[in-house]
């Protein structure tokens, strides 16, 4: 009886985790769609949260059916519904890539829906914001060959807050103090007008390394 119950529990847990993984992939594709919008609008100083999406060729505002990640691109044949201009493949590529990255991250965290751990939820929230920063910065750099200061500042603030959270949970004081000081110095250099793009790229890599190390340690 106990053995049968254990098997049912494992099966139910596996099914629920599958739903979580599917949700994380879907969330990744939705965020991937947002990243393409952010990569296009942020360098142009355009709003990325309140202004509706539009075709950059004909400026026609897009409706819900035009904005379904991955599926809209496929069903529309990679073209705008209104002006029939081709949509750049980077949109669907980034959506799928983002979905896969978020799926793998969820699998790495190994979240158990029947026994949710607070630490893993916090790591998930940080990971979403951390990965979002990386995707947007790399996307803008690919298009404009520059590290976007505003996005980088946001990522640094998020990482500092997560470091403070980890410091509260742990007794390893010195490591987190060093990381926080390092991130503050990165923020200062990032906002210094004389800082070259080459140095900013190095700072960005350091930022990524610190974030990945702390994610791996915290889980």
mmCIF file with all atom_site columns, C-alpha atoms in Angstrom:
data_model
loop_
_atom_site.group_PDB
_atom_site.id
_atom_site.type_symbol
_atom_site.label_atom_id
_atom_site.label_alt_id
_atom_site.label_comp_id
_atom_site.label_asym_id
_atom_site.label_entity_id
_atom_site.label_seq_id
_atom_site.pdbx_PDB_ins_code
_atom_site.Cartn_x
_atom_site.Cartn_y
_atom_site.Cartn_z
_atom_site.occupancy
_atom_site.B_iso_or_equiv
_atom_site.pdbx_formal_charge
_atom_site.auth_seq_id
_atom_site.auth_comp_id
_atom_site.auth_asym_id
_atom_site.auth_atom_id
_atom_site.pdbx_PDB_model_num
ATOM 1   C CA . UNK A 1 1   ? 0.000  0.000  0.000   1.00 0.00 ? 1   UNK A CA 1
ATOM 2   C CA . UNK A 1 2   ? 2.745  2.398  0.966   1.00 0.00 ? 2   UNK A CA 1
ATOM 3   C CA . UNK A 1 3   ? 4.686  1.448  -2.186  1.00 0.00 ? 3   UNK A CA 1
ATOM 4   C CA . UNK A 1 4   ? 1.646  2.171  -4.375  1.00 0.00 ? 4   UNK A CA 1
ATOM 5   C CA . UNK A 1 5   ? 1.152  5.512  -2.611  1.00 0.00 ? 5   UNK A CA 1
ATOM 6   C CA . UNK A 1 6   ? 4.801  6.393  -3.179  1.00 0.00 ? 6   UNK A CA 1
ATOM 7   C CA . UNK A 1 7   ? 4.491  5.591  -6.888  1.00 0.00 ? 7   UNK A CA 1
ATOM 8   C CA . UNK A 1 8   ? 1.332  7.740  -7.189  1.00 0.00 ? 8   UNK A CA 1
ATOM 9   C CA . UNK A 1 9   ? 3.101  10.590 -5.362  1.00 0.00 ? 9   UNK A CA 1
ATOM 10  C CA . UNK A 1 10  ? 6.106  10.424 -7.691  1.00 0.00 ? 10  UNK A CA 1
ATOM 11  C CA . UNK A 1 11  ? 3.860  10.307 -10.768 1.00 0.00 ? 11  UNK A CA 1
ATOM 12  C CA . UNK A 1 12  ? 1.794  13.277 -9.567  1.00 0.00 ? 12  UNK A CA 1
ATOM 13  C CA . UNK A 1 13  ? 4.959  15.204 -8.706  1.00 0.00 ? 13  UNK A CA 1
ATOM 14  C CA . UNK A 1 14  ? 6.445  14.441 -12.134 1.00 0.00 ? 14  UNK A CA 1
ATOM 15  C CA . UNK A 1 15  ? 3.274  15.627 -13.905 1.00 0.00 ? 15  UNK A CA 1
ATOM 16  C CA . UNK A 1 16  ? 3.185  18.837 -11.878 1.00 0.00 ? 16  UNK A CA 1
ATOM 17  C CA . UNK A 1 17  ? 6.864  19.506 -12.552 1.00 0.00 ? 17  UNK A CA 1
ATOM 18  C CA . UNK A 1 18  ? 6.237  18.987 -16.275 1.00 0.00 ? 18  UNK A CA 1
ATOM 19  C CA . UNK A 1 19  ? 3.600  21.726 -16.080 1.00 0.00 ? 19  UNK A CA 1
ATOM 20  C CA . UNK A 1 20  ? 6.116  23.996 -14.332 1.00 0.00 ? 20  UNK A CA 1
ATOM 21  C CA . UNK A 1 21  ? 8.730  23.352 -17.020 1.00 0.00 ? 21  UNK A CA 1
ATOM 22  C CA . UNK A 1 22  ? 6.205  24.053 -19.771 1.00 0.00 ? 22  UNK A CA 1
ATOM 23  C CA . UNK A 1 23  ? 5.200  27.274 -18.000 1.00 0.00 ? 23  UNK A CA 1
ATOM 24  C CA . UNK A 1 24  ? 8.846  28.339 -17.702 1.00 0.00 ? 24  UNK A CA 1
ATOM 25  C CA . UNK A 1 25  ? 9.439  27.701 -21.408 1.00 0.00 ? 25  UNK A CA 1
ATOM 26  C CA . UNK A 1 26  ? 6.300  29.707 -22.267 1.00 0.00 ? 26  UNK A CA 1
ATOM 27  C CA . UNK A 1 27  ? 7.389  32.492 -19.891 1.00 0.00 ? 27  UNK A CA 1
ATOM 28  C CA . UNK A 1 28  ? 10.794 32.498 -21.571 1.00 0.00 ? 28  UNK A CA 1
ATOM 29  C CA . UNK A 1 29  ? 9.249  32.939 -25.021 1.00 0.00 ? 29  UNK A CA 1
ATOM 30  C CA . UNK A 1 30  ? 7.028  35.781 -23.771 1.00 0.00 ? 30  UNK A CA 1
ATOM 31  C CA . UNK A 1 31  ? 10.026 37.504 -22.203 1.00 0.00 ? 31  UNK A CA 1
ATOM 32  C CA . UNK A 1 32  ? 12.004 36.822 -25.384 1.00 0.00 ? 32  UNK A CA 1
ATOM 33  C CA . UNK A 1 33  ? 9.339  38.739 -27.301 1.00 0.00 ? 33  UNK A CA 1
ATOM 34  C CA . UNK A 1 34  ? 9.689  41.572 -24.778 1.00 0.00 ? 34  UNK A CA 1
ATOM 35  C CA . UNK A 1 35  ? 13.482 41.527 -25.178 1.00 0.00 ? 35  UNK A CA 1
ATOM 36  C CA . UNK A 1 36  ? 13.199 42.141 -28.923 1.00 0.00 ? 36  UNK A CA 1
ATOM 37  C CA . UNK A 1 37  ? 10.951 45.112 -28.186 1.00 0.00 ? 37  UNK A CA 1
ATOM 38  C CA . UNK A 1 38  ? 13.362 46.435 -25.542 1.00 0.00 ? 38  UNK A CA 1
ATOM 39  C CA . UNK A 1 39  ? 16.398 45.977 -27.794 1.00 0.00 ? 39  UNK A CA 1
ATOM 40  C CA . UNK A 1 40  ? 14.686 48.054 -30.500 1.00 0.00 ? 40  UNK A CA 1
ATOM 41  C CA . UNK A 1 41  ? 13.172 50.779 -28.317 1.00 0.00 ? 41  UNK A CA 1
ATOM 42  C CA . UNK A 1 42  ? 15.657 51.445 -25.512 1.00 0.00 ? 42  UNK A CA 1
ATOM 43  C CA . UNK A 1 43  ? 18.410 52.910 -27.767 1.00 0.00 ? 43  UNK A CA 1
ATOM 44  C CA . UNK A 1 44  ? 15.702 55.118 -29.337 1.00 0.00 ? 44  UNK A CA 1
ATOM 45  C CA . UNK A 1 45  ? 14.602 56.303 -25.849 1.00 0.00 ? 45  UNK A CA 1
ATOM 46  C CA . UNK A 1 46  ? 11.087 54.952 -26.456 1.00 0.00 ? 46  UNK A CA 1
ATOM 47  C CA . UNK A 1 47  ? 8.716  53.620 -23.787 1.00 0.00 ? 47  UNK A CA 1
ATOM 48  C CA . UNK A 1 48  ? 8.894  49.831 -23.344 1.00 0.00 ? 48  UNK A CA 1
ATOM 49  C CA . UNK A 1 49  ? 6.029  49.228 -20.917 1.00 0.00 ? 49  UNK A CA 1
ATOM 50  C CA . UNK A 1 50  ? 2.994  51.322 -21.852 1.00 0.00 ? 50  UNK A CA 1
ATOM 51  C CA . UNK A 1 51  ? 3.173  51.923 -25.600 1.00 0.00 ? 51  UNK A CA 1
ATOM 52  C CA . UNK A 1 52  ? 1.611  49.156 -27.692 1.00 0.00 ? 52  UNK A CA 1
ATOM 53  C CA . UNK A 1 53  ? 3.784  47.110 -30.019 1.00 0.00 ? 53  UNK A CA 1
ATOM 54  C CA . UNK A 1 54  ? 3.835  48.212 -33.650 1.00 0.00 ? 54  UNK A CA 1
ATOM 55  C CA . UNK A 1 55  ? 5.414  47.189 -36.928 1.00 0.00 ? 55  UNK A CA 1
ATOM 56  C CA . UNK A 1 56  ? 8.690  49.146 -37.344 1.00 0.00 ? 56  UNK A CA 1
ATOM 57  C CA . UNK A 1 57  ? 8.081  49.276 -41.122 1.00 0.00 ? 57  UNK A CA 1
ATOM 58  C CA . UNK A 1 58  ? 4.472  50.482 -41.423 1.00 0.00 ? 58  UNK A CA 1
ATOM 59  C CA . UNK A 1 59  ? 3.958  51.604 -37.783 1.00 0.00 ? 59  UNK A CA 1
ATOM 60  C CA . UNK A 1 60  ? 0.626  49.737 -37.614 1.00 0.00 ? 60  UNK A CA 1
ATOM 61  C CA . UNK A 1 61  ? -0.245 48.771 -34.048 1.00 0.00 ? 61  UNK A CA 1
ATOM 62  C CA . UNK A 1 62  ? -0.256 45.026 -33.503 1.00 0.00 ? 62  UNK A CA 1
ATOM 63  C CA . UNK A 1 63  ? -3.139 43.110 -31.943 1.00 0.00 ? 63  UNK A CA 1
ATOM 64  C CA . UNK A 1 64  ? -3.073 40.077 -29.654 1.00 0.00 ? 64  UNK A CA 1
ATOM 65  C CA . UNK A 1 65  ? -2.926 37.518 -32.482 1.00 0.00 ? 65  UNK A CA 1
ATOM 66  C CA . UNK A 1 66  ? 0.156  39.257 -33.888 1.00 0.00 ? 66  UNK A CA 1
ATOM 67  C CA . UNK A 1 67  ? 2.010  38.996 -30.581 1.00 0.00 ? 67  UNK A CA 1
ATOM 68  C CA . UNK A 1 68  ? 1.831  35.301 -29.633 1.00 0.00 ? 68  UNK A CA 1
ATOM 69  C CA . UNK A 1 69  ? 5.497  34.282 -29.200 1.00 0.00 ? 69  UNK A CA 1
ATOM 70  C CA . UNK A 1 70  ? 6.836  31.864 -31.857 1.00 0.00 ? 70  UNK A CA 1
ATOM 71  C CA . UNK A 1 71  ? 3.355  30.917 -33.155 1.00 0.00 ? 71  UNK A CA 1
ATOM 72  C CA . UNK A 1 72  ? 2.499  34.334 -34.624 1.00 0.00 ? 72  UNK A CA 1
ATOM 73  C CA . UNK A 1 73  ? 5.766  34.366 -36.592 1.00 0.00 ? 73  UNK A CA 1
ATOM 74  C CA . UNK A 1 74  ? 5.066  30.876 -37.972 1.00 0.00 ? 74  UNK A CA 1
ATOM 75  C CA . UNK A 1 75  ? 1.391  31.459 -38.854 1.00 0.00 ? 75  UNK A CA 1
ATOM 76  C CA . UNK A 1 76  ? 2.139  34.825 -40.484 1.00 0.00 ? 76  UNK A CA 1
ATOM 77  C CA . UNK A 1 77  ? 4.945  33.283 -42.544 1.00 0.00 ? 77  UNK A CA 1
ATOM 78  C CA . UNK A 1 78  ? 7.514  35.637 -41.049 1.00 0.00 ? 78  UNK A CA 1
ATOM 79  C CA . UNK A 1 79  ? 5.715  38.691 -42.470 1.00 0.00 ? 79  UNK A CA 1
ATOM 80  C CA . UNK A 1 80  ? 3.788  41.640 -41.071 1.00 0.00 ? 80  UNK A CA 1
ATOM 81  C CA . UNK A 1 81  ? 0.020  41.015 -41.323 1.00 0.00 ? 81  UNK A CA 1
ATOM 82  C CA . UNK A 1 82  ? -0.542 44.582 -42.530 1.00 0.00 ? 82  UNK A CA 1
ATOM 83  C CA . UNK A 1 83  ? 2.307  45.684 -44.805 1.00 0.00 ? 83  UNK A CA 1
ATOM 84  C CA . UNK A 1 84  ? 3.576  42.179 -45.724 1.00 0.00 ? 84  UNK A CA 1
ATOM 85  C CA . UNK A 1 85  ? 7.187  43.199 -45.041 1.00 0.00 ? 85  UNK A CA 1
ATOM 86  C CA . UNK A 1 86  ? 9.408  40.401 -43.773 1.00 0.00 ? 86  UNK A CA 1
ATOM 87  C CA . UNK A 1 87  ? 9.977  40.161 -40.035 1.00 0.00 ? 87  UNK A CA 1
ATOM 88  C CA . UNK A 1 88  ? 13.602 39.624 -39.092 1.00 0.00 ? 88  UNK A CA 1
ATOM 89  C CA . UNK A 1 89  ? 14.332 36.006 -38.022 1.00 0.00 ? 89  UNK A CA 1
ATOM 90  C CA . UNK A 1 90  ? 15.994 37.308 -34.844 1.00 0.00 ? 90  UNK A CA 1
ATOM 91  C CA . UNK A 1 91  ? 12.533 37.670 -33.292 1.00 0.00 ? 91  UNK A CA 1
ATOM 92  C CA . UNK A 1 92  ? 11.630 33.990 -33.362 1.00 0.00 ? 92  UNK A CA 1
ATOM 93  C CA . UNK A 1 93  ? 15.242 32.946 -32.681 1.00 0.00 ? 93  UNK A CA 1
ATOM 94  C CA . UNK A 1 94  ? 15.412 35.068 -29.519 1.00 0.00 ? 94  UNK A CA 1
ATOM 95  C CA . UNK A 1 95  ? 11.976 33.868 -28.374 1.00 0.00 ? 95  UNK A CA 1
ATOM 96  C CA . UNK A 1 96  ? 12.921 30.190 -28.740 1.00 0.00 ? 96  UNK A CA 1
ATOM 97  C CA . UNK A 1 97  ? 16.388 30.707 -27.255 1.00 0.00 ? 97  UNK A CA 1
ATOM 98  C CA . UNK A 1 98  ? 14.926 32.560 -24.293 1.00 0.00 ? 98  UNK A CA 1
ATOM 99  C CA . UNK A 1 99  ? 12.355 29.799 -23.783 1.00 0.00 ? 99  UNK A CA 1
ATOM 100 C CA . UNK A 1 100 ? 15.060 27.123 -23.773 1.00 0.00 ? 100 UNK A CA 1
ATOM 101 C CA . UNK A 1 101 ? 17.286 29.089 -21.363 1.00 0.00 ? 101 UNK A CA 1
ATOM 102 C CA . UNK A 1 102 ? 14.428 29.587 -18.889 1.00 0.00 ? 102 UNK A CA 1
ATOM 103 C CA . UNK A 1 103 ? 13.425 25.920 -19.188 1.00 0.00 ? 103 UNK A CA 1
ATOM 104 C CA . UNK A 1 104 ? 16.984 24.793 -18.430 1.00 0.00 ? 104 UNK A CA 1
ATOM 105 C CA . UNK A 1 105 ? 17.180 27.226 -15.521 1.00 0.00 ? 105 UNK A CA 1
ATOM 106 C CA . UNK A 1 106 ? 13.956 25.836 -14.032 1.00 0.00 ? 106 UNK A CA 1
ATOM 107 C CA . UNK A 1 107 ? 15.311 22.296 -14.407 1.00 0.00 ? 107 UNK A CA 1
ATOM 108 C CA . UNK A 1 108 ? 18.558 23.372 -12.719 1.00 0.00 ? 108 UNK A CA 1
ATOM 109 C CA . UNK A 1 109 ? 16.609 24.779 -9.761  1.00 0.00 ? 109 UNK A CA 1
ATOM 110 C CA . UNK A 1 110 ? 14.629 21.507 -9.565  1.00 0.00 ? 110 UNK A CA 1
ATOM 111 C CA . UNK A 1 111 ? 11.597 23.200 -8.025  1.00 0.00 ? 111 UNK A CA 1
ATOM 112 C CA . UNK A 1 112 ? 9.211  20.715 -6.406  1.00 0.00 ? 112 UNK A CA 1
ATOM 113 C CA . UNK A 1 113 ? 5.658  22.057 -6.645  1.00 0.00 ? 113 UNK A CA 1
ATOM 114 C CA . UNK A 1 114 ? 4.608  19.866 -3.698  1.00 0.00 ? 114 UNK A CA 1
ATOM 115 C CA . UNK A 1 115 ? 7.420  21.166 -1.513  1.00 0.00 ? 115 UNK A CA 1
ATOM 116 C CA . UNK A 1 116 ? 8.227  24.718 -2.563  1.00 0.00 ? 116 UNK A CA 1
ATOM 117 C CA . UNK A 1 117 ? 11.440 26.089 -1.059  1.00 0.00 ? 117 UNK A CA 1
ATOM 118 C CA . UNK A 1 118 ? 11.645 29.813 -0.373  1.00 0.00 ? 118 UNK A CA 1
ATOM 119 C CA . UNK A 1 119 ? 15.324 29.970 -1.347  1.00 0.00 ? 119 UNK A CA 1
ATOM 120 C CA . UNK A 1 120 ? 14.610 28.477 -4.789  1.00 0.00 ? 120 UNK A CA 1
ATOM 121 C CA . UNK A 1 121 ? 11.758 30.895 -5.419  1.00 0.00 ? 121 UNK A CA 1
ATOM 122 C CA . UNK A 1 122 ? 14.073 33.817 -4.617  1.00 0.00 ? 122 UNK A CA 1
ATOM 123 C CA . UNK A 1 123 ? 16.725 32.303 -6.900  1.00 0.00 ? 123 UNK A CA 1
ATOM 124 C CA . UNK A 1 124 ? 14.073 31.989 -9.619  1.00 0.00 ? 124 UNK A CA 1
ATOM 125 C CA . UNK A 1 125 ? 13.034 35.643 -9.310  1.00 0.00 ? 125 UNK A CA 1
ATOM 126 C CA . UNK A 1 126 ? 16.650 36.825 -9.352  1.00 0.00 ? 126 UNK A CA 1
ATOM 127 C CA . UNK A 1 127 ? 17.431 34.510 -12.268 1.00 0.00 ? 127 UNK A CA 1
ATOM 128 C CA . UNK A 1 128 ? 14.576 35.925 -14.367 1.00 0.00 ? 128 UNK A CA 1
ATOM 129 C CA . UNK A 1 129 ? 15.756 39.510 -13.789 1.00 0.00 ? 129 UNK A CA 1
ATOM 130 C CA . UNK A 1 130 ? 19.438 38.565 -14.188 1.00 0.00 ? 130 UNK A CA 1
ATOM 131 C CA . UNK A 1 131 ? 18.865 36.703 -17.468 1.00 0.00 ? 131 UNK A CA 1
ATOM 132 C CA . UNK A 1 132 ? 16.607 39.487 -18.753 1.00 0.00 ? 132 UNK A CA 1
ATOM 133 C CA . UNK A 1 133 ? 19.398 42.012 -18.202 1.00 0.00 ? 133 UNK A CA 1
ATOM 134 C CA . UNK A 1 134 ? 21.885 39.802 -20.036 1.00 0.00 ? 134 UNK A CA 1
ATOM 135 C CA . UNK A 1 135 ? 19.578 39.172 -23.024 1.00 0.00 ? 135 UNK A CA 1
ATOM 136 C CA . UNK A 1 136 ? 18.742 42.860 -23.463 1.00 0.00 ? 136 UNK A CA 1
ATOM 137 C CA . UNK A 1 137 ? 22.317 44.117 -23.070 1.00 0.00 ? 137 UNK A CA 1
ATOM 138 C CA . UNK A 1 138 ? 23.696 41.544 -25.516 1.00 0.00 ? 138 UNK A CA 1
ATOM 139 C CA . UNK A 1 139 ? 20.868 42.274 -27.971 1.00 0.00 ? 139 UNK A CA 1
ATOM 140 C CA . UNK A 1 140 ? 21.537 46.017 -27.912 1.00 0.00 ? 140 UNK A CA 1
ATOM 141 C CA . UNK A 1 141 ? 25.287 45.467 -28.160 1.00 0.00 ? 141 UNK A CA 1
ATOM 142 C CA . UNK A 1 142 ? 24.804 43.260 -31.229 1.00 0.00 ? 142 UNK A CA 1
ATOM 143 C CA . UNK A 1 143 ? 22.758 45.990 -32.918 1.00 0.00 ? 143 UNK A CA 1
ATOM 144 C CA . UNK A 1 144 ? 24.582 49.136 -31.771 1.00 0.00 ? 144 UNK A CA 1
ATOM 145 C CA . UNK A 1 145 ? 27.994 47.932 -30.518 1.00 0.00 ? 145 UNK A CA 1
ATOM 146 C CA . UNK A 1 146 ? 27.544 49.549 -27.113 1.00 0.00 ? 146 UNK A CA 1
ATOM 147 C CA . UNK A 1 147 ? 26.731 48.448 -23.567 1.00 0.00 ? 147 UNK A CA 1
ATOM 148 C CA . UNK A 1 148 ? 23.441 50.140 -22.638 1.00 0.00 ? 148 UNK A CA 1
ATOM 149 C CA . UNK A 1 149 ? 24.134 52.043 -19.411 1.00 0.00 ? 149 UNK A CA 1
ATOM 150 C CA . UNK A 1 150 ? 20.551 52.172 -18.072 1.00 0.00 ? 150 UNK A CA 1
ATOM 151 C CA . UNK A 1 151 ? 19.952 48.430 -18.456 1.00 0.00 ? 151 UNK A CA 1
ATOM 152 C CA . UNK A 1 152 ? 23.364 47.615 -16.969 1.00 0.00 ? 152 UNK A CA 1
ATOM 153 C CA . UNK A 1 153 ? 22.610 49.859 -13.964 1.00 0.00 ? 153 UNK A CA 1
ATOM 154 C CA . UNK A 1 154 ? 19.320 48.024 -13.434 1.00 0.00 ? 154 UNK A CA 1
ATOM 155 C CA . UNK A 1 155 ? 21.105 44.665 -13.525 1.00 0.00 ? 155 UNK A CA 1
ATOM 156 C CA . UNK A 1 156 ? 23.739 45.846 -11.041 1.00 0.00 ? 156 UNK A CA 1
ATOM 157 C CA . UNK A 1 157 ? 21.056 47.064 -8.593  1.00 0.00 ? 157 UNK A CA 1
ATOM 158 C CA . UNK A 1 158 ? 19.220 43.718 -8.864  1.00 0.00 ? 158 UNK A CA 1
ATOM 159 C CA . UNK A 1 159 ? 22.443 41.800 -8.239  1.00 0.00 ? 159 UNK A CA 1
ATOM 160 C CA . UNK A 1 160 ? 23.371 43.960 -5.218  1.00 0.00 ? 160 UNK A CA 1
ATOM 161 C CA . UNK A 1 161 ? 19.909 43.386 -3.685  1.00 0.00 ? 161 UNK A CA 1
ATOM 162 C CA . UNK A 1 162 ? 20.311 39.627 -4.202  1.00 0.00 ? 162 UNK A CA 1
ATOM 163 C CA . UNK A 1 163 ? 23.771 39.734 -2.599  1.00 0.00 ? 163 UNK A CA 1
ATOM 164 C CA . UNK A 1 164 ? 22.307 41.499 0.445   1.00 0.00 ? 164 UNK A CA 1
ATOM 165 C CA . UNK A 1 165 ? 19.601 38.817 0.618   1.00 0.00 ? 165 UNK A CA 1
ATOM 166 C CA . UNK A 1 166 ? 22.219 36.034 0.475   1.00 0.00 ? 166 UNK A CA 1
ATOM 167 C CA . UNK A 1 167 ? 24.300 37.840 3.094   1.00 0.00 ? 167 UNK A CA 1
ATOM 168 C CA . UNK A 1 168 ? 21.293 37.854 5.462   1.00 0.00 ? 168 UNK A CA 1
ATOM 169 C CA . UNK A 1 169 ? 20.812 34.108 4.943   1.00 0.00 ? 169 UNK A CA 1
ATOM 170 C CA . UNK A 1 170 ? 24.465 33.129 5.302   1.00 0.00 ? 170 UNK A CA 1
ATOM 171 C CA . UNK A 1 171 ? 27.401 33.773 7.600   1.00 0.00 ? 171 UNK A CA 1
ATOM 172 C CA . UNK A 1 172 ? 29.907 34.189 4.795   1.00 0.00 ? 172 UNK A CA 1
ATOM 173 C CA . UNK A 1 173 ? 30.161 37.934 5.385   1.00 0.00 ? 173 UNK A CA 1
ATOM 174 C CA . UNK A 1 174 ? 33.393 38.770 3.616   1.00 0.00 ? 174 UNK A CA 1
ATOM 175 C CA . UNK A 1 175 ? 32.549 37.216 0.247   1.00 0.00 ? 175 UNK A CA 1
ATOM 176 C CA . UNK A 1 176 ? 29.328 39.206 -0.091  1.00 0.00 ? 176 UNK A CA 1
ATOM 177 C CA . UNK A 1 177 ? 30.944 42.432 1.103   1.00 0.00 ? 177 UNK A CA 1
ATOM 178 C CA . UNK A 1 178 ? 33.630 42.005 -1.558  1.00 0.00 ? 178 UNK A CA 1
ATOM 179 C CA . UNK A 1 179 ? 30.972 41.288 -4.219  1.00 0.00 ? 179 UNK A CA 1
ATOM 180 C CA . UNK A 1 180 ? 28.863 44.292 -3.214  1.00 0.00 ? 180 UNK A CA 1
ATOM 181 C CA . UNK A 1 181 ? 31.876 46.614 -3.220  1.00 0.00 ? 181 UNK A CA 1
ATOM 182 C CA . UNK A 1 182 ? 32.892 45.194 -6.599  1.00 0.00 ? 182 UNK A CA 1
ATOM 183 C CA . UNK A 1 183 ? 29.402 45.768 -8.039  1.00 0.00 ? 183 UNK A CA 1
ATOM 184 C CA . UNK A 1 184 ? 29.330 49.332 -6.704  1.00 0.00 ? 184 UNK A CA 1
ATOM 185 C CA . UNK A 1 185 ? 32.684 50.001 -8.402  1.00 0.00 ? 185 UNK A CA 1
ATOM 186 C CA . UNK A 1 186 ? 31.307 48.492 -11.621 1.00 0.00 ? 186 UNK A CA 1
ATOM 187 C CA . UNK A 1 187 ? 28.290 50.830 -11.358 1.00 0.00 ? 187 UNK A CA 1
ATOM 188 C CA . UNK A 1 188 ? 30.562 53.862 -10.834 1.00 0.00 ? 188 UNK A CA 1
ATOM 189 C CA . UNK A 1 189 ? 32.726 52.970 -13.826 1.00 0.00 ? 189 UNK A CA 1
ATOM 190 C CA . UNK A 1 190 ? 29.648 52.194 -15.940 1.00 0.00 ? 190 UNK A CA 1
ATOM 191 C CA . UNK A 1 191 ? 28.353 55.716 -15.319 1.00 0.00 ? 191 UNK A CA 1
ATOM 192 C CA . UNK A 1 192 ? 31.730 57.404 -15.829 1.00 0.00 ? 192 UNK A CA 1
ATOM 193 C CA . UNK A 1 193 ? 31.776 59.268 -19.151 1.00 0.00 ? 193 UNK A CA 1
ATOM 194 C CA . UNK A 1 194 ? 35.433 58.442 -19.788 1.00 0.00 ? 194 UNK A CA 1
ATOM 195 C CA . UNK A 1 195 ? 34.873 54.670 -19.486 1.00 0.00 ? 195 UNK A CA 1
ATOM 196 C CA . UNK A 1 196 ? 35.471 53.042 -22.875 1.00 0.00 ? 196 UNK A CA 1
ATOM 197 C CA . UNK A 1 197 ? 33.182 50.444 -24.443 1.00 0.00 ? 197 UNK A CA 1
ATOM 198 C CA . UNK A 1 198 ? 36.007 47.909 -24.172 1.00 0.00 ? 198 UNK A CA 1
ATOM 199 C CA . UNK A 1 199 ? 36.197 48.395 -20.401 1.00 0.00 ? 199 UNK A CA 1
ATOM 200 C CA . UNK A 1 200 ? 32.398 48.248 -20.160 1.00 0.00 ? 200 UNK A CA 1
ATOM 201 C CA . UNK A 1 201 ? 32.463 44.865 -21.907 1.00 0.00 ? 201 UNK A CA 1
ATOM 202 C CA . UNK A 1 202 ? 34.951 43.603 -19.317 1.00 0.00 ? 202 UNK A CA 1
ATOM 203 C CA . UNK A 1 203 ? 32.761 44.957 -16.495 1.00 0.00 ? 203 UNK A CA 1
ATOM 204 C CA . UNK A 1 204 ? 29.740 43.252 -18.036 1.00 0.00 ? 204 UNK A CA 1
ATOM 205 C CA . UNK A 1 205 ? 31.553 39.907 -18.135 1.00 0.00 ? 205 UNK A CA 1
ATOM 206 C CA . UNK A 1 206 ? 32.548 40.302 -14.464 1.00 0.00 ? 206 UNK A CA 1
ATOM 207 C CA . UNK A 1 207 ? 28.910 41.096 -13.636 1.00 0.00 ? 207 UNK A CA 1
ATOM 208 C CA . UNK A 1 208 ? 27.764 37.892 -15.382 1.00 0.00 ? 208 UNK A CA 1
ATOM 209 C CA . UNK A 1 209 ? 30.403 35.751 -13.644 1.00 0.00 ? 209 UNK A CA 1
ATOM 210 C CA . UNK A 1 210 ? 29.447 37.064 -10.175 1.00 0.00 ? 210 UNK A CA 1
ATOM 211 C CA . UNK A 1 211 ? 25.760 36.430 -10.861 1.00 0.00 ? 211 UNK A CA 1
ATOM 212 C CA . UNK A 1 212 ? 26.312 32.879 -12.135 1.00 0.00 ? 212 UNK A CA 1
ATOM 213 C CA . UNK A 1 213 ? 28.585 31.985 -9.184  1.00 0.00 ? 213 UNK A CA 1
ATOM 214 C CA . UNK A 1 214 ? 26.004 33.147 -6.657  1.00 0.00 ? 214 UNK A CA 1
ATOM 215 C CA . UNK A 1 215 ? 23.149 31.365 -8.420  1.00 0.00 ? 215 UNK A CA 1
ATOM 216 C CA . UNK A 1 216 ? 25.108 28.109 -8.403  1.00 0.00 ? 216 UNK A CA 1
ATOM 217 C CA . UNK A 1 217 ? 26.057 28.501 -4.723  1.00 0.00 ? 217 UNK A CA 1
ATOM 218 C CA . UNK A 1 218 ? 22.545 29.484 -3.614  1.00 0.00 ? 218 UNK A CA 1
ATOM 219 C CA . UNK A 1 219 ? 20.880 26.427 -5.176  1.00 0.00 ? 219 UNK A CA 1
#
